[in-house]
C-alpha cells in the first residue's frame, strides 16, 4: 500500500522516565527498554506503528543528544536527517518547533502527527483509522486536533479534556470542539469528570497541518517561533548543530499543551478508544501485564512466590528470587539496584531518586 507523501510523524523520545527507576535510568530511559516483554523497546514499537501511516523518510525522532547512538542502534537504517538531537531538555514546544521547521524545508504541505515514544496502543487498526480521520480534517481546514481517550475509571494521573457535545467539526460528528484542558485532578474531581460524560483523558497525541501549527506558534509562542525561524536556511546543513545549541540555550522551557493548545480557539478532539495507556508508572505497567492466579505480574523465569498477591515483580532472568507474604508491592531489580515499594506509595519513587542522588551520587541514576 502506498503511503501519502504529505503524512509526517514526530516521535518525542527525550524523556528520562524517572518514575520507572531503577529500570529506567538517565543513561538508558524507559523508551529504549523492552518494558512490555515483547522483544523490542517502546521506541521500536512506536516507530513500527507509524510506519503504517507515514513513509519512513517522514518519521522524525526528537531526542536528547546523549541518546543518539541508542536511537541509531535500535532504528537501524533510519535517515540521519530524521533524528533531531536536542542539546538540553526544554519541554515539548521547542521540540515541536524544531521538527516543524525541519519538515517545512522538505514539504510545506505536510500534515503532522506528534506522539510520545513510550505509549501502549493495543488496537492499532483503530488508532490508524482515527489518525486518518484527523489528517483529513487538518488538510481541509485550519484546525488543531488532539486525541482524547474515553475514560474507564477516575484516573488522577492524567490530564483531562472537556469537549462541547454539540460542537461537531464540519460534517464529522466524531470530531468535537474542545471546551477546556485541565491538569491532573484530585480523586473526587476525577469521579465527577468521568460521570459527566464529556471529559476525556488527554493522551498527548496531536495532529495538525504545518500551516496551522506555524500560524498558532507565531501567535501564541512568538519568542520560540522567532528563535527557530532564524535557522530557516541552516536546517539540513552542517551549521545546524551549532545553531540548535545556541537556540536551545535561549529557548524557554514550555509545553506545547500550555503554549498553544490551551490558548488557541481552533482546537478539536476526537474521542477515542484504541486501548491506550501511557505506561507512565509501575502501576500502569502492572495493569497491562499478564498476571498469575494470585494477581502477580512476574518478569523473570526464576521467581518463586508463596502467599504473595497482586505484586509487580521484575527480576533479571538469571537470578533466583523467592518471595513470601507480600501483597501489593513493586519488587524490581536492575543492574546493582533493588527497589521494594508498596504500590500505593509509588509516587515516592521520584523522592527516592532524589535521595539516592544526594546520598550516593549519580552512579545509580
CSV table of C-alpha atoms in Angstrom, one decimal:
chain,number,residue,atom,x,y,z
A,1,UNK,CA,0.0,0.0,0.0
A,2,UNK,CA,1.4,3.4,-1.0
A,3,UNK,CA,1.5,6.0,1.8
A,4,UNK,CA,0.6,9.6,1.5
A,5,UNK,CA,3.8,11.6,0.9
A,6,UNK,CA,2.3,14.5,2.9
A,7,UNK,CA,1.9,12.4,6.1
A,8,UNK,CA,4.6,13.1,8.7
A,9,UNK,CA,5.2,12.0,12.3
A,10,UNK,CA,7.2,13.5,15.1
A,11,UNK,CA,8.1,11.0,17.8
A,12,UNK,CA,9.2,12.6,21.1
A,13,UNK,CA,11.8,10.4,22.7
A,14,UNK,CA,13.8,12.6,25.0
A,15,UNK,CA,12.4,12.0,28.5
A,16,UNK,CA,14.3,10.3,31.3
A,17,UNK,CA,11.4,8.2,32.7
A,18,UNK,CA,12.3,8.8,36.4
A,19,UNK,CA,9.1,7.2,37.6
A,20,UNK,CA,10.3,3.9,36.2
A,21,UNK,CA,13.6,3.9,38.2
A,22,UNK,CA,15.6,1.7,38.7
A,23,UNK,CA,14.9,0.0,35.3
A,24,UNK,CA,14.7,3.4,33.6
A,25,UNK,CA,17.9,5.4,34.2
A,26,UNK,CA,19.4,8.6,32.7
A,27,UNK,CA,21.8,6.6,30.5
A,28,UNK,CA,19.0,4.4,29.1
A,29,UNK,CA,15.5,5.7,29.8
A,30,UNK,CA,12.2,3.8,29.6
A,31,UNK,CA,11.5,4.4,25.8
A,32,UNK,CA,14.7,2.4,24.9
A,33,UNK,CA,13.8,-0.6,27.1
A,34,UNK,CA,11.5,-3.6,26.5
A,35,UNK,CA,9.3,-2.9,29.5
A,36,UNK,CA,6.4,-4.9,28.0
A,37,UNK,CA,8.4,-8.0,27.5
A,38,UNK,CA,7.7,-8.2,23.7
A,39,UNK,CA,11.2,-8.4,22.4
A,40,UNK,CA,11.6,-4.7,21.3
A,41,UNK,CA,11.8,-1.3,23.0
A,42,UNK,CA,8.8,1.0,23.3
A,43,UNK,CA,10.5,3.3,20.7
A,44,UNK,CA,10.8,0.4,18.2
A,45,UNK,CA,7.2,-0.5,18.8
A,46,UNK,CA,6.1,3.1,18.3
A,47,UNK,CA,8.2,3.6,15.1
A,48,UNK,CA,6.7,0.4,13.6
A,49,UNK,CA,3.2,1.7,14.4
A,50,UNK,CA,3.7,4.9,12.5
A,51,UNK,CA,5.3,3.1,9.5
A,52,UNK,CA,1.7,2.1,8.7
A,53,UNK,CA,0.7,5.7,8.2
A,54,UNK,CA,3.8,7.7,7.1
A,55,UNK,CA,6.7,7.0,4.7
A,56,UNK,CA,9.8,6.1,6.6
A,57,UNK,CA,11.6,9.2,5.5
A,58,UNK,CA,8.8,11.3,7.0
A,59,UNK,CA,9.1,9.9,10.5
A,60,UNK,CA,11.2,12.1,12.8
A,61,UNK,CA,12.6,11.2,16.2
A,62,UNK,CA,13.4,14.1,18.6
A,63,UNK,CA,15.6,13.0,21.5
A,64,UNK,CA,18.4,14.3,23.7
A,65,UNK,CA,21.8,14.2,22.0
A,66,UNK,CA,23.1,11.7,24.7
A,67,UNK,CA,20.8,9.1,23.2
A,68,UNK,CA,22.0,9.5,19.6
A,69,UNK,CA,23.8,6.1,19.5
A,70,UNK,CA,20.9,4.2,21.1
A,71,UNK,CA,18.4,5.6,18.5
A,72,UNK,CA,20.6,4.6,15.6
A,73,UNK,CA,21.2,1.2,17.1
A,74,UNK,CA,17.5,0.5,17.7
A,75,UNK,CA,16.2,2.0,14.4
A,76,UNK,CA,18.8,0.6,12.0
A,77,UNK,CA,18.7,2.3,8.6
A,78,UNK,CA,16.9,5.5,9.8
A,79,UNK,CA,17.9,8.6,7.8
A,80,UNK,CA,20.2,10.7,9.9
A,81,UNK,CA,18.3,13.8,9.0
A,82,UNK,CA,15.3,12.3,10.7
A,83,UNK,CA,16.9,12.1,14.1
A,84,UNK,CA,16.8,15.5,15.8
A,85,UNK,CA,19.2,15.9,18.7
A,86,UNK,CA,18.3,18.3,21.5
A,87,UNK,CA,21.3,19.7,23.4
A,88,UNK,CA,19.3,20.3,26.6
A,89,UNK,CA,15.7,19.5,27.7
A,90,UNK,CA,13.3,22.3,27.0
A,91,UNK,CA,9.9,20.5,27.2
A,92,UNK,CA,7.7,19.9,24.1
A,93,UNK,CA,7.1,23.2,22.4
A,94,UNK,CA,10.8,23.7,21.3
A,95,UNK,CA,10.8,20.0,20.3
A,96,UNK,CA,7.8,20.6,18.1
A,97,UNK,CA,9.2,23.9,16.7
A,98,UNK,CA,12.5,22.3,15.8
A,99,UNK,CA,10.9,19.4,13.9
A,100,UNK,CA,8.3,21.6,12.2
A,101,UNK,CA,11.0,23.8,10.8
A,102,UNK,CA,12.9,20.8,9.6
A,103,UNK,CA,9.8,19.4,7.9
A,104,UNK,CA,9.0,22.7,6.3
A,105,UNK,CA,12.3,22.6,4.4
A,106,UNK,CA,11.1,19.4,2.8
A,107,UNK,CA,7.3,19.8,2.4
A,108,UNK,CA,5.2,22.9,3.2
A,109,UNK,CA,2.1,20.8,2.6
A,110,UNK,CA,2.9,18.4,5.5
A,111,UNK,CA,0.2,17.0,7.8
A,112,UNK,CA,1.8,16.0,11.1
A,113,UNK,CA,1.0,13.7,14.0
A,114,UNK,CA,3.0,14.3,17.2
A,115,UNK,CA,3.2,11.5,19.7
A,116,UNK,CA,5.3,10.2,22.6
A,117,UNK,CA,7.7,7.3,22.1
A,118,UNK,CA,6.6,5.2,25.1
A,119,UNK,CA,2.8,4.7,25.0
A,120,UNK,CA,1.0,1.4,24.6
A,121,UNK,CA,-1.7,1.1,22.0
A,122,UNK,CA,-3.4,-2.3,21.8
A,123,UNK,CA,-5.9,-1.6,18.9
A,124,UNK,CA,-3.5,-0.3,16.2
A,125,UNK,CA,-6.1,-0.6,13.4
A,126,UNK,CA,-8.5,1.7,15.2
A,127,UNK,CA,-5.6,4.1,16.1
A,128,UNK,CA,-4.6,4.4,12.4
A,129,UNK,CA,-8.2,4.8,11.4
A,130,UNK,CA,-8.6,7.8,13.8
A,131,UNK,CA,-5.4,9.4,12.6
A,132,UNK,CA,-6.5,9.1,9.0
A,133,UNK,CA,-9.8,10.9,10.0
A,134,UNK,CA,-7.7,13.6,11.8
A,135,UNK,CA,-5.4,14.0,8.8
A,136,UNK,CA,-8.4,14.6,6.6
A,137,UNK,CA,-9.7,17.3,8.9
A,138,UNK,CA,-6.5,19.2,9.2
A,139,UNK,CA,-5.9,19.0,5.5
A,140,UNK,CA,-9.3,20.5,4.9
A,141,UNK,CA,-9.3,23.4,7.4
A,142,UNK,CA,-7.2,25.4,9.9
A,143,UNK,CA,-7.7,23.2,13.0
A,144,UNK,CA,-5.5,21.7,15.7
A,145,UNK,CA,-6.6,18.2,16.7
A,146,UNK,CA,-5.8,16.2,19.8
A,147,UNK,CA,-6.9,12.7,20.6
A,148,UNK,CA,-8.8,12.1,23.8
A,149,UNK,CA,-9.3,8.7,25.4
A,150,UNK,CA,-12.7,7.7,26.7
A,151,UNK,CA,-12.1,7.3,30.5
A,152,UNK,CA,-12.8,3.9,32.0
A,153,UNK,CA,-12.2,4.9,35.6
A,154,UNK,CA,-11.4,8.2,37.6
A,155,UNK,CA,-7.6,8.3,37.0
A,156,UNK,CA,-5.8,11.0,38.8
A,157,UNK,CA,-2.6,10.6,36.9
A,158,UNK,CA,-3.8,12.0,33.6
A,159,UNK,CA,-4.9,15.5,32.4
A,160,UNK,CA,-8.4,15.7,31.1
A,161,UNK,CA,-10.1,17.4,28.1
A,162,UNK,CA,-13.7,18.6,28.2
A,163,UNK,CA,-15.5,18.9,24.9
A,164,UNK,CA,-18.6,20.6,23.7
A,165,UNK,CA,-21.0,17.8,22.9
A,166,UNK,CA,-22.8,19.6,20.1
A,167,UNK,CA,-19.6,21.2,18.8
A,168,UNK,CA,-19.0,18.8,15.9
A,169,UNK,CA,-16.5,19.8,13.3
A,170,UNK,CA,-17.8,20.1,9.8
A,171,UNK,CA,-19.8,17.0,8.8
A,172,UNK,CA,-17.9,14.6,11.1
A,173,UNK,CA,-19.8,14.1,14.4
A,174,UNK,CA,-16.8,12.3,15.9
A,175,UNK,CA,-14.7,15.5,16.0
A,176,UNK,CA,-15.6,17.7,18.9
A,177,UNK,CA,-14.8,21.2,19.8
A,178,UNK,CA,-12.6,21.5,22.9
A,179,UNK,CA,-14.1,23.4,25.8
A,180,UNK,CA,-11.1,23.2,28.2
A,181,UNK,CA,-8.0,21.4,29.3
A,182,UNK,CA,-7.5,20.6,32.9
A,183,UNK,CA,-4.5,19.3,34.8
A,184,UNK,CA,-4.4,16.0,36.8
A,185,UNK,CA,-7.4,16.3,39.2
A,186,UNK,CA,-7.9,15.1,42.8
A,187,UNK,CA,-9.8,11.8,43.0
A,188,UNK,CA,-13.3,13.3,43.8
A,189,UNK,CA,-13.0,15.7,40.8
A,190,UNK,CA,-11.9,12.8,38.6
A,191,UNK,CA,-15.0,10.9,39.6
A,192,UNK,CA,-17.2,13.9,38.6
A,193,UNK,CA,-15.3,14.2,35.3
A,194,UNK,CA,-16.0,10.5,34.4
A,195,UNK,CA,-19.7,10.8,35.5
A,196,UNK,CA,-20.2,13.9,33.3
A,197,UNK,CA,-19.6,12.0,30.1
A,198,UNK,CA,-18.0,15.0,28.3
A,199,UNK,CA,-14.4,14.6,29.7
A,200,UNK,CA,-11.6,12.6,28.1
A,201,UNK,CA,-8.1,11.6,29.2
A,202,UNK,CA,-5.5,13.7,27.5
A,203,UNK,CA,-3.3,11.3,25.5
A,204,UNK,CA,-0.9,14.0,24.4
A,205,UNK,CA,-1.2,13.0,20.7
A,206,UNK,CA,-1.7,15.9,18.3
A,207,UNK,CA,-2.5,16.3,14.6
A,208,UNK,CA,-2.2,19.4,12.6
A,209,UNK,CA,-1.1,20.8,9.2
A,210,UNK,CA,2.3,22.5,9.0
A,211,UNK,CA,0.5,25.7,8.1
A,212,UNK,CA,-1.8,25.6,11.1
A,213,UNK,CA,0.8,24.9,13.7
A,214,UNK,CA,3.1,27.6,12.1
A,215,UNK,CA,0.3,30.1,12.4
A,216,UNK,CA,-0.5,29.1,16.0
A,217,UNK,CA,3.1,29.3,17.2
A,218,UNK,CA,3.5,32.7,15.6
A,219,UNK,CA,0.5,33.9,17.6
A,220,UNK,CA,1.0,32.2,20.9
A,221,UNK,CA,4.7,31.4,21.1
A,222,UNK,CA,6.3,34.2,19.1
A,223,UNK,CA,9.6,34.1,21.0
A,224,UNK,CA,10.0,30.4,20.4
A,225,UNK,CA,8.9,30.8,16.7
A,226,UNK,CA,11.3,33.6,16.1
A,227,UNK,CA,14.3,31.7,17.6
A,228,UNK,CA,13.8,28.7,15.3
A,229,UNK,CA,12.9,30.8,12.3
A,230,UNK,CA,16.4,32.3,12.3
A,231,UNK,CA,17.7,28.9,11.1
A,232,UNK,CA,15.4,28.8,8.0
A,233,UNK,CA,18.4,28.5,5.7
A,234,UNK,CA,20.5,26.5,8.2
A,235,UNK,CA,18.4,23.4,8.7
A,236,UNK,CA,19.8,20.3,7.0
A,237,UNK,CA,23.2,21.8,6.6
A,238,UNK,CA,26.5,21.3,8.6
A,239,UNK,CA,25.7,24.5,10.5
A,240,UNK,CA,22.5,23.1,12.0
A,241,UNK,CA,24.1,21.5,15.2
A,242,UNK,CA,25.8,24.8,16.3
A,243,UNK,CA,22.6,26.8,15.6
A,244,UNK,CA,20.5,24.4,17.6
A,245,UNK,CA,22.9,24.5,20.6
A,246,UNK,CA,22.6,28.3,20.6
A,247,UNK,CA,18.8,28.3,20.0
A,248,UNK,CA,18.0,25.8,22.8
A,249,UNK,CA,20.2,27.8,25.3
A,250,UNK,CA,18.0,30.8,24.6
A,251,UNK,CA,14.7,29.0,24.5
A,252,UNK,CA,12.2,28.9,27.3
A,253,UNK,CA,11.1,25.6,28.7
A,254,UNK,CA,7.4,25.3,27.8
A,255,UNK,CA,5.0,22.5,26.8
A,256,UNK,CA,3.0,22.6,23.5
A,257,UNK,CA,-0.1,22.0,25.6
A,258,UNK,CA,0.3,25.1,27.7
A,259,UNK,CA,1.9,27.2,25.0
A,260,UNK,CA,-0.6,26.6,22.2
A,261,UNK,CA,-3.3,24.0,22.7
A,262,UNK,CA,-4.8,25.7,25.9
A,263,UNK,CA,-4.8,29.1,24.2
A,264,UNK,CA,-5.9,28.5,20.6
A,265,UNK,CA,-9.6,28.7,19.7
A,266,UNK,CA,-9.5,26.2,16.8
A,267,UNK,CA,-8.7,23.1,18.9
A,268,UNK,CA,-10.8,20.0,18.4
A,269,UNK,CA,-10.7,16.5,19.9
A,270,UNK,CA,-11.6,13.0,18.7
A,271,UNK,CA,-12.9,10.8,21.5
A,272,UNK,CA,-11.1,7.6,21.1
A,273,UNK,CA,-10.9,4.0,22.4
A,274,UNK,CA,-7.9,2.3,20.9
A,275,UNK,CA,-6.5,0.6,24.1
A,276,UNK,CA,-4.2,3.5,25.1
A,277,UNK,CA,-2.0,3.5,28.2
A,278,UNK,CA,0.8,6.0,28.8
A,279,UNK,CA,2.7,3.4,30.9
A,280,UNK,CA,3.8,6.3,33.0
A,281,UNK,CA,4.2,4.4,36.2
A,282,UNK,CA,4.9,0.9,37.6
A,283,UNK,CA,1.2,0.7,38.5
A,284,UNK,CA,0.2,1.5,34.9
A,285,UNK,CA,2.6,-1.3,33.7
A,286,UNK,CA,1.1,-3.7,36.2
A,287,UNK,CA,-2.3,-3.0,34.8
A,288,UNK,CA,-1.3,-4.2,31.3
A,289,UNK,CA,1.0,-7.1,32.2
A,290,UNK,CA,-0.2,-10.7,32.2
A,291,UNK,CA,-0.9,-11.9,35.8
A,292,UNK,CA,-0.8,-15.3,37.5
A,293,UNK,CA,-3.7,-16.8,39.6
A,294,UNK,CA,-2.6,-14.7,42.6
A,295,UNK,CA,-2.6,-11.4,40.6
A,296,UNK,CA,1.2,-11.2,40.4
A,297,UNK,CA,2.7,-9.8,37.2
A,298,UNK,CA,6.1,-11.5,37.0
A,299,UNK,CA,9.1,-10.9,34.7
A,300,UNK,CA,11.9,-13.3,35.4
A,301,UNK,CA,11.9,-17.1,34.9
A,302,UNK,CA,13.4,-17.9,38.3
A,303,UNK,CA,10.8,-16.3,40.6
A,304,UNK,CA,9.0,-18.4,43.2
A,305,UNK,CA,6.2,-16.8,45.2
A,306,UNK,CA,4.4,-18.0,48.3
A,307,UNK,CA,1.4,-16.3,49.9
A,308,UNK,CA,2.2,-13.3,47.6
A,309,UNK,CA,-0.6,-11.4,45.8
A,310,UNK,CA,-1.1,-8.5,43.5
A,311,UNK,CA,2.6,-7.7,43.1
A,312,UNK,CA,4.7,-6.5,40.2
A,313,UNK,CA,7.9,-8.4,40.1
A,314,UNK,CA,10.6,-7.6,37.6
A,315,UNK,CA,13.8,-9.6,38.1
A,316,UNK,CA,16.9,-10.4,36.0
A,317,UNK,CA,16.3,-13.7,34.2
A,318,UNK,CA,19.4,-15.4,35.7
A,319,UNK,CA,18.5,-14.5,39.4
A,320,UNK,CA,16.6,-16.9,41.7
A,321,UNK,CA,14.1,-15.0,43.8
A,322,UNK,CA,11.9,-16.4,46.5
A,323,UNK,CA,9.1,-14.1,47.9
A,324,UNK,CA,6.8,-14.9,50.8
A,325,UNK,CA,4.0,-13.0,52.4
A,326,UNK,CA,3.9,-9.9,50.2
A,327,UNK,CA,0.8,-8.1,48.9
A,328,UNK,CA,0.5,-5.0,46.7
A,329,UNK,CA,4.3,-4.4,46.3
A,330,UNK,CA,6.6,-3.4,43.4
A,331,UNK,CA,9.8,-5.5,43.5
A,332,UNK,CA,12.2,-4.5,40.9
A,333,UNK,CA,15.9,-5.2,40.3
A,334,UNK,CA,18.1,-3.7,37.7
A,335,UNK,CA,21.9,-3.9,37.5
A,336,UNK,CA,23.0,-3.5,41.1
A,337,UNK,CA,19.8,-1.8,42.4
A,338,UNK,CA,16.9,-3.5,44.2
A,339,UNK,CA,13.8,-1.5,44.9
A,340,UNK,CA,10.9,-2.7,47.0
A,341,UNK,CA,8.0,-0.3,47.3
A,342,UNK,CA,4.3,-0.5,48.1
A,343,UNK,CA,2.2,0.0,45.0
A,344,UNK,CA,0.2,2.7,46.8
A,345,UNK,CA,3.3,4.6,47.6
A,346,UNK,CA,4.9,4.6,44.2
A,347,UNK,CA,4.5,8.3,43.8
A,348,UNK,CA,7.5,8.5,46.2
A,349,UNK,CA,9.9,7.0,43.6
A,350,UNK,CA,10.9,10.4,42.5
A,351,UNK,CA,11.7,11.2,46.1
A,352,UNK,CA,13.8,8.0,46.3
A,353,UNK,CA,15.7,9.0,43.2
A,354,UNK,CA,16.4,12.5,44.6
A,355,UNK,CA,17.6,11.0,47.9
A,356,UNK,CA,19.8,8.4,46.1
A,357,UNK,CA,21.5,11.2,44.1
A,358,UNK,CA,22.1,13.2,47.3
A,359,UNK,CA,23.4,10.3,49.4
A,360,UNK,CA,25.1,8.1,46.7
A,361,UNK,CA,25.7,10.3,43.7
A,362,UNK,CA,24.7,9.8,40.1
A,363,UNK,CA,26.2,6.3,39.7
A,364,UNK,CA,22.8,4.7,40.4
A,365,UNK,CA,20.7,7.1,38.2
